[in-house]
Amino acid sequence: MFKPVTIAEGIYSVGCRDWDIRDFHGYSTYEGTSYNAFLVQGEKNILIDTVKSGFGEEMLANISRIMDPKKIDAVISNHTEMDHSGTIPLVMHRIGEDKPLYCSKMGAKNLKSHYKKDYNYQVVGSGETLTLGNRTFTFLETRMLHWPDSMFTYMPDEKILFSSDAFGQHYAGDKFFDDEIGEEIMPHARKYYANILLHFSPRVQALLADVAKMNLDIGMICPDHGIIWRKDPAKIITAYDQWSRQEPAKKALVIFDSMWESTAKMARAITSGIESEEVHVRLMNTRKWHRSDIMTEVLDAGALAVGSPTLNNGIFPVIADVMTYIKGLRPQNKIAAAFGSYGWSGEAVKILNKEFEEMKWDMVSDGVKVLYVPDASDLERCFDLGVTLAKTLKVKLSE
Ligand code: FEO
């Protein structure tokens, strides 16, 4: 049981915290997450979004501490992914299936596909304004941020933006607002952007331009995960602007896996070469780091060295996992180099180069391959590769 949190007069956060979740479809959530839902009370009572399946009774119990859930007059669904729509069937069953369910056109299509129900869908579009009792809602479709159905709901009188997944963070804790948690929330927000939204960065730029054009007065941002931005909503908007520009920092990553320590030795020599040029570097062994933590570091890294031994004419499975994940999120503006030890066929470096090409990353060389175990001169070549990577990055940053 969770005590609803008042976010403005008659407006409450009534969602649930998922303290235990550690894997959110492949994203590591070391501090759990929350599924935020919002109750707007007034002449009409409106529920904005719901929670993941399994948390519905808890959400209804939260609402019961404010009013009888049967008195909800309508539901607004900003996003149909199951962590927010999973309890729509329970809610509709409880409040009456004829009650209006406001959503985007794609939202209606998705909800029908998910729940096989013909609810009283009321499709709303971008810029549309709806008055329900004494409350006004304006909708802004945010297609592919990050699903085709996604939209924002804005309350102009209260200056509150309900932003669905955007501006969220996977965080479950006893803090509910930015001013309560302070800077501690930013690494969560950054990880969330890198792992959920990076792929859609051009759309984030377009959305921020649209929001600026619309001159929305945003006093508070309520995302569907994590804390509410009430003290300084501009802080997360500025961060999104920066992250979505994908400007490289003076920072390099060396990502590797190793069979018998040979590729690991190469990785350490490359790291030393990068360091010698006073470029910030992180060495990340894919056996020790979760793919989503590596992705968070990729967000602003200007240069990447990726190393894999050759196994069965291919790259190592864990490296393949990480590269598939990174590639799907489409990080841009990177320079790269591949490296790896091999025994006879030695395809790994070539395969990694192809991955870089497909991501349109600039390669500084054909990479470094070492037969079996690196000797001193091989490690010197690796050190030099690190130097080249760092120097190329510095030139790029000075242009
Ligand atoms: Fe939090 Fe796209 O769902």
Short mmCIF file of C-alpha atoms in Angstrom, two decimals, residues 107-384:
data_model
loop_
_atom_site.label_atom_id
_atom_site.label_comp_id
_atom_site.label_asym_id
_atom_site.label_seq_id
_atom_site.Cartn_x
_atom_site.Cartn_y
_atom_site.Cartn_z
CA GLY A 107 -3.29 3.97 -29.12
CA ALA A 108 -6.79 2.68 -29.92
CA LYS A 109 -5.37 0.23 -32.47
CA ASN A 110 -2.76 -1.02 -30.00
CA LEU A 111 -5.19 -1.35 -27.11
CA LYS A 112 -7.54 -3.39 -29.31
CA SER A 113 -4.62 -5.64 -30.32
CA HIS A 114 -3.44 -6.04 -26.76
CA TYR A 115 -6.69 -6.59 -24.91
CA LYS A 116 -9.14 -7.67 -27.66
CA LYS A 117 -11.79 -5.33 -26.32
CA ASP A 118 -13.94 -2.69 -27.98
CA TYR A 119 -13.83 -0.11 -25.26
CA ASN A 120 -15.35 3.32 -25.77
CA TYR A 121 -12.21 4.60 -27.50
CA GLN A 122 -12.21 8.35 -28.00
CA VAL A 123 -9.39 9.21 -30.36
CA VAL A 124 -7.63 12.51 -29.77
CA GLY A 125 -5.01 14.15 -31.96
CA SER A 126 -2.15 16.57 -31.61
CA GLY A 127 -3.22 20.04 -30.54
CA GLU A 128 -6.71 18.88 -29.61
CA THR A 129 -8.14 20.30 -26.41
CA LEU A 130 -10.75 18.60 -24.33
CA THR A 131 -12.72 20.02 -21.43
CA LEU A 132 -13.92 17.46 -18.92
CA GLY A 133 -15.89 19.15 -16.13
CA ASN A 134 -13.75 21.93 -14.72
CA ARG A 135 -10.46 20.56 -16.14
CA THR A 136 -8.90 21.12 -19.54
CA PHE A 137 -6.51 18.75 -21.28
CA THR A 138 -4.48 19.35 -24.43
CA PHE A 139 -2.89 16.45 -26.30
CA LEU A 140 0.38 16.28 -28.13
CA GLU A 141 1.17 13.16 -30.11
CA THR A 142 4.78 12.11 -29.75
CA ARG A 143 4.88 9.30 -32.32
CA MET A 144 7.86 6.99 -31.91
CA LEU A 145 8.81 8.55 -28.60
CA HIS A 146 9.01 5.82 -28.16
CA TRP A 147 6.06 3.86 -29.64
CA PRO A 148 3.75 4.90 -32.50
CA ASP A 149 0.92 5.53 -30.01
CA SER A 150 2.85 7.70 -27.54
CA MET A 151 1.41 11.06 -26.60
CA PHE A 152 1.65 13.75 -23.95
CA THR A 153 -1.27 15.21 -22.03
CA TYR A 154 -0.95 18.82 -20.90
CA MET A 155 -3.15 20.65 -18.41
CA PRO A 156 -2.82 24.34 -19.35
CA ASP A 157 -4.50 25.77 -16.25
CA GLU A 158 -2.28 23.77 -13.91
CA LYS A 159 0.79 23.93 -16.25
CA ILE A 160 1.37 20.21 -15.81
CA LEU A 161 2.73 17.99 -18.57
CA PHE A 162 2.07 14.25 -18.30
CA SER A 163 4.88 13.02 -20.49
CA SER A 164 4.45 9.24 -20.62
CA ASP A 165 7.89 7.57 -20.84
CA ALA A 166 9.74 10.74 -21.81
CA PHE A 167 11.75 12.38 -19.01
CA GLY A 168 11.36 9.23 -16.90
CA GLN A 169 13.84 7.22 -14.88
CA HIS A 170 13.84 3.65 -13.63
CA TYR A 171 13.96 4.39 -9.94
CA ALA A 172 11.95 3.15 -6.96
CA GLY A 173 12.56 4.98 -3.73
CA ASP A 174 11.00 7.12 -1.04
CA LYS A 175 11.52 10.34 -3.01
CA PHE A 176 8.85 11.56 -5.39
CA PHE A 177 10.08 14.94 -6.59
CA ASP A 178 13.26 16.35 -8.12
CA ASP A 179 13.74 18.77 -5.22
CA GLU A 180 13.68 15.87 -2.76
CA ILE A 181 16.29 13.76 -4.53
CA GLY A 182 18.51 16.36 -6.20
CA GLU A 183 21.39 15.40 -8.50
CA GLU A 184 21.16 11.73 -7.47
CA ILE A 185 18.40 11.21 -10.04
CA MET A 186 20.40 12.39 -13.06
CA PRO A 187 22.39 9.16 -13.63
CA HIS A 188 19.05 7.30 -13.70
CA ALA A 189 17.59 9.79 -16.20
CA ARG A 190 20.71 9.56 -18.34
CA LYS A 191 20.68 5.76 -18.36
CA TYR A 192 17.00 5.83 -19.28
CA TYR A 193 17.65 8.17 -22.21
CA ALA A 194 20.61 6.12 -23.46
CA ASN A 195 18.71 2.83 -23.31
CA ILE A 196 15.18 3.81 -24.28
CA LEU A 197 15.25 7.01 -26.29
CA LEU A 198 18.65 7.42 -27.93
CA HIS A 199 17.42 5.70 -31.09
CA PHE A 200 14.83 8.46 -31.48
CA SER A 201 17.14 11.44 -30.88
CA PRO A 202 16.19 13.29 -34.11
CA ARG A 203 12.56 13.06 -33.02
CA VAL A 204 13.47 14.38 -29.57
CA GLN A 205 15.05 17.41 -31.24
CA ALA A 206 11.91 17.91 -33.37
CA LEU A 207 9.65 17.52 -30.34
CA LEU A 208 11.62 20.05 -28.31
CA ALA A 209 11.33 22.49 -31.23
CA ASP A 210 7.55 21.86 -31.39
CA VAL A 211 7.18 22.41 -27.65
CA ALA A 212 9.15 25.67 -27.93
CA LYS A 213 6.93 26.79 -30.86
CA MET A 214 3.77 26.00 -28.93
CA ASN A 215 5.08 28.16 -26.09
CA LEU A 216 3.86 25.65 -23.52
CA ASP A 217 4.24 26.99 -20.04
CA ILE A 218 5.54 23.90 -18.24
CA GLY A 219 5.51 24.19 -14.48
CA MET A 220 5.74 20.47 -13.76
CA ILE A 221 6.56 17.31 -15.71
CA CYS A 222 5.02 14.03 -14.58
CA PRO A 223 6.59 11.05 -16.36
CA ASP A 224 5.30 7.49 -16.14
CA HIS A 225 8.46 6.29 -14.36
CA GLY A 226 10.43 7.75 -11.49
CA ILE A 227 10.31 11.17 -9.91
CA ILE A 228 8.24 14.21 -10.88
CA TRP A 229 10.07 17.31 -12.10
CA ARG A 230 8.36 20.10 -10.13
CA LYS A 231 11.17 22.36 -9.01
CA ASP A 232 13.15 22.55 -12.19
CA PRO A 233 11.47 20.90 -15.20
CA ALA A 234 13.81 22.86 -17.47
CA LYS A 235 16.70 20.82 -16.12
CA ILE A 236 15.52 17.57 -17.70
CA ILE A 237 14.44 19.35 -20.90
CA THR A 238 17.94 20.84 -21.20
CA ALA A 239 19.48 17.43 -20.54
CA TYR A 240 17.32 15.87 -23.30
CA ASP A 241 18.37 18.62 -25.67
CA GLN A 242 22.02 17.89 -24.90
CA TRP A 243 21.74 14.08 -25.05
CA SER A 244 19.74 14.10 -28.27
CA ARG A 245 22.38 16.23 -30.02
CA GLN A 246 24.78 13.30 -29.55
CA GLU A 247 27.76 15.60 -29.30
CA PRO A 248 30.86 13.54 -28.48
CA ALA A 249 32.76 14.18 -25.27
CA LYS A 250 36.53 13.81 -24.79
CA LYS A 251 35.95 10.32 -23.59
CA ALA A 252 36.74 6.85 -24.92
CA LEU A 253 35.47 3.37 -24.11
CA VAL A 254 37.35 0.14 -24.50
CA ILE A 255 34.82 -2.70 -24.62
CA PHE A 256 36.06 -6.25 -24.81
CA ASP A 257 35.67 -9.92 -24.03
CA SER A 258 38.46 -12.43 -23.79
CA MET A 259 38.96 -16.22 -23.89
CA TRP A 260 42.48 -16.70 -22.54
CA GLU A 261 43.40 -13.15 -21.50
CA SER A 262 45.03 -12.21 -24.82
CA THR A 263 42.30 -9.80 -25.94
CA ALA A 264 42.18 -8.51 -22.34
CA LYS A 265 45.90 -7.65 -22.50
CA MET A 266 45.32 -5.86 -25.79
CA ALA A 267 42.41 -3.93 -24.25
CA ARG A 268 44.60 -2.76 -21.37
CA ALA A 269 47.36 -1.62 -23.74
CA ILE A 270 44.83 0.34 -25.86
CA THR A 271 43.47 1.91 -22.67
CA SER A 272 47.00 3.03 -21.70
CA GLY A 273 47.51 4.53 -25.16
CA ILE A 274 44.29 6.53 -24.82
CA GLU A 275 45.24 7.68 -21.31
CA SER A 276 48.65 8.82 -22.53
CA GLU A 277 46.82 11.40 -24.65
CA GLU A 278 44.88 12.62 -21.61
CA VAL A 279 41.54 11.48 -22.95
CA HIS A 280 39.17 10.13 -20.33
CA VAL A 281 38.79 6.37 -20.79
CA ARG A 282 36.74 3.51 -19.33
CA LEU A 283 37.69 -0.12 -19.76
CA MET A 284 34.56 -2.29 -19.80
CA ASN A 285 34.74 -6.07 -19.75
CA THR A 286 31.43 -7.35 -21.13
CA ARG A 287 31.46 -10.19 -18.58
CA LYS A 288 31.48 -7.65 -15.75
CA TRP A 289 29.21 -4.93 -17.08
CA HIS A 290 25.57 -5.18 -18.04
CA ARG A 291 24.82 -4.17 -21.63
CA SER A 292 22.62 -1.30 -20.46
CA ASP A 293 25.43 0.14 -18.30
CA ILE A 294 27.80 -0.06 -21.25
CA MET A 295 25.15 1.69 -23.37
CA THR A 296 24.91 4.50 -20.83
CA GLU A 297 28.63 5.15 -21.26
CA VAL A 298 28.33 4.95 -25.06
CA LEU A 299 25.91 7.91 -24.93
CA ASP A 300 28.60 10.59 -24.80
CA ALA A 301 31.78 8.63 -25.61
CA GLY A 302 33.49 10.12 -28.65
CA ALA A 303 35.63 7.06 -29.35
CA LEU A 304 35.19 3.32 -28.92
CA ALA A 305 37.60 0.43 -29.21
CA VAL A 306 35.81 -2.91 -29.33
CA GLY A 307 37.69 -6.17 -28.90
CA SER A 308 36.71 -9.78 -29.38
CA PRO A 309 38.58 -13.02 -29.84
CA THR A 310 37.53 -15.12 -32.82
CA LEU A 311 35.31 -18.02 -31.83
CA ASN A 312 33.99 -20.48 -34.42
CA ASN A 313 34.74 -17.99 -37.23
CA GLY A 314 32.72 -15.29 -35.48
CA ILE A 315 32.78 -12.85 -32.60
CA PHE A 316 32.24 -13.84 -29.00
CA PRO A 317 28.55 -14.30 -28.05
CA VAL A 318 28.64 -11.69 -25.28
CA ILE A 319 30.23 -9.13 -27.63
CA ALA A 320 27.58 -9.99 -30.23
CA ASP A 321 24.89 -9.33 -27.59
CA VAL A 322 26.37 -5.96 -26.66
CA MET A 323 26.95 -4.91 -30.28
CA THR A 324 23.40 -5.88 -31.30
CA TYR A 325 22.06 -3.84 -28.41
CA ILE A 326 24.26 -0.82 -29.16
CA LYS A 327 23.46 -0.96 -32.87
CA GLY A 328 19.71 -0.99 -32.22
CA LEU A 329 19.99 2.27 -30.28
CA ARG A 330 21.86 3.94 -33.17
CA PRO A 331 24.51 6.03 -31.44
CA GLN A 332 26.03 8.55 -33.84
CA ASN A 333 29.19 10.65 -34.12
CA LYS A 334 31.62 7.97 -32.98
CA ILE A 335 35.11 7.06 -34.05
CA ALA A 336 36.06 3.44 -33.61
CA ALA A 337 38.65 0.71 -33.83
CA ALA A 338 38.47 -3.08 -33.51
CA PHE A 339 40.94 -5.48 -32.00
CA GLY A 340 41.20 -9.12 -30.98
CA SER A 341 43.31 -12.21 -30.62
CA TYR A 342 42.80 -15.24 -32.85
CA GLY A 343 44.17 -18.74 -33.40
CA TRP A 344 43.74 -19.56 -37.10
CA SER A 345 40.88 -17.94 -39.02
CA GLY A 346 40.68 -14.55 -37.23
CA GLU A 347 37.39 -13.07 -38.49
CA ALA A 348 36.42 -11.09 -35.36
CA VAL A 349 38.11 -7.79 -36.28
CA LYS A 350 36.62 -7.86 -39.78
CA ILE A 351 33.15 -8.56 -38.39
CA LEU A 352 33.45 -5.71 -35.88
CA ASN A 353 34.61 -3.34 -38.64
CA LYS A 354 31.49 -4.26 -40.60
CA GLU A 355 29.35 -3.45 -37.57
CA PHE A 356 31.05 -0.03 -37.29
CA GLU A 357 30.46 0.61 -40.98
CA GLU A 358 26.78 -0.22 -40.67
CA MET A 359 26.49 2.22 -37.77
CA LYS A 360 28.32 4.88 -39.83
CA TRP A 361 31.10 5.17 -37.25
CA ASP A 362 34.46 6.44 -38.53
CA MET A 363 37.20 3.83 -38.24
CA VAL A 364 40.70 5.07 -37.46
CA SER A 365 42.35 1.93 -38.90
CA ASP A 366 41.62 -1.61 -40.00
CA GLY A 367 42.15 -2.65 -36.38
CA VAL A 368 44.72 -4.83 -34.65
CA LYS A 369 44.76 -8.64 -34.82
CA VAL A 370 47.15 -10.75 -32.78
CA LEU A 371 47.92 -14.43 -33.29
CA TYR A 372 47.27 -16.29 -30.03
CA VAL A 373 49.18 -14.34 -27.35
CA PRO A 374 50.39 -10.74 -27.74
CA ASP A 375 54.14 -10.11 -27.32
CA ALA A 376 55.72 -6.77 -26.46
CA SER A 377 55.59 -5.49 -30.04
CA ASP A 378 51.92 -6.50 -30.39
CA LEU A 379 51.12 -4.62 -27.20
CA GLU A 380 53.02 -1.64 -28.58
CA ARG A 381 50.74 -1.77 -31.67
CA CYS A 382 47.74 -1.81 -29.33
CA PHE A 383 49.11 1.14 -27.34
CA ASP A 384 49.59 3.01 -30.61
#
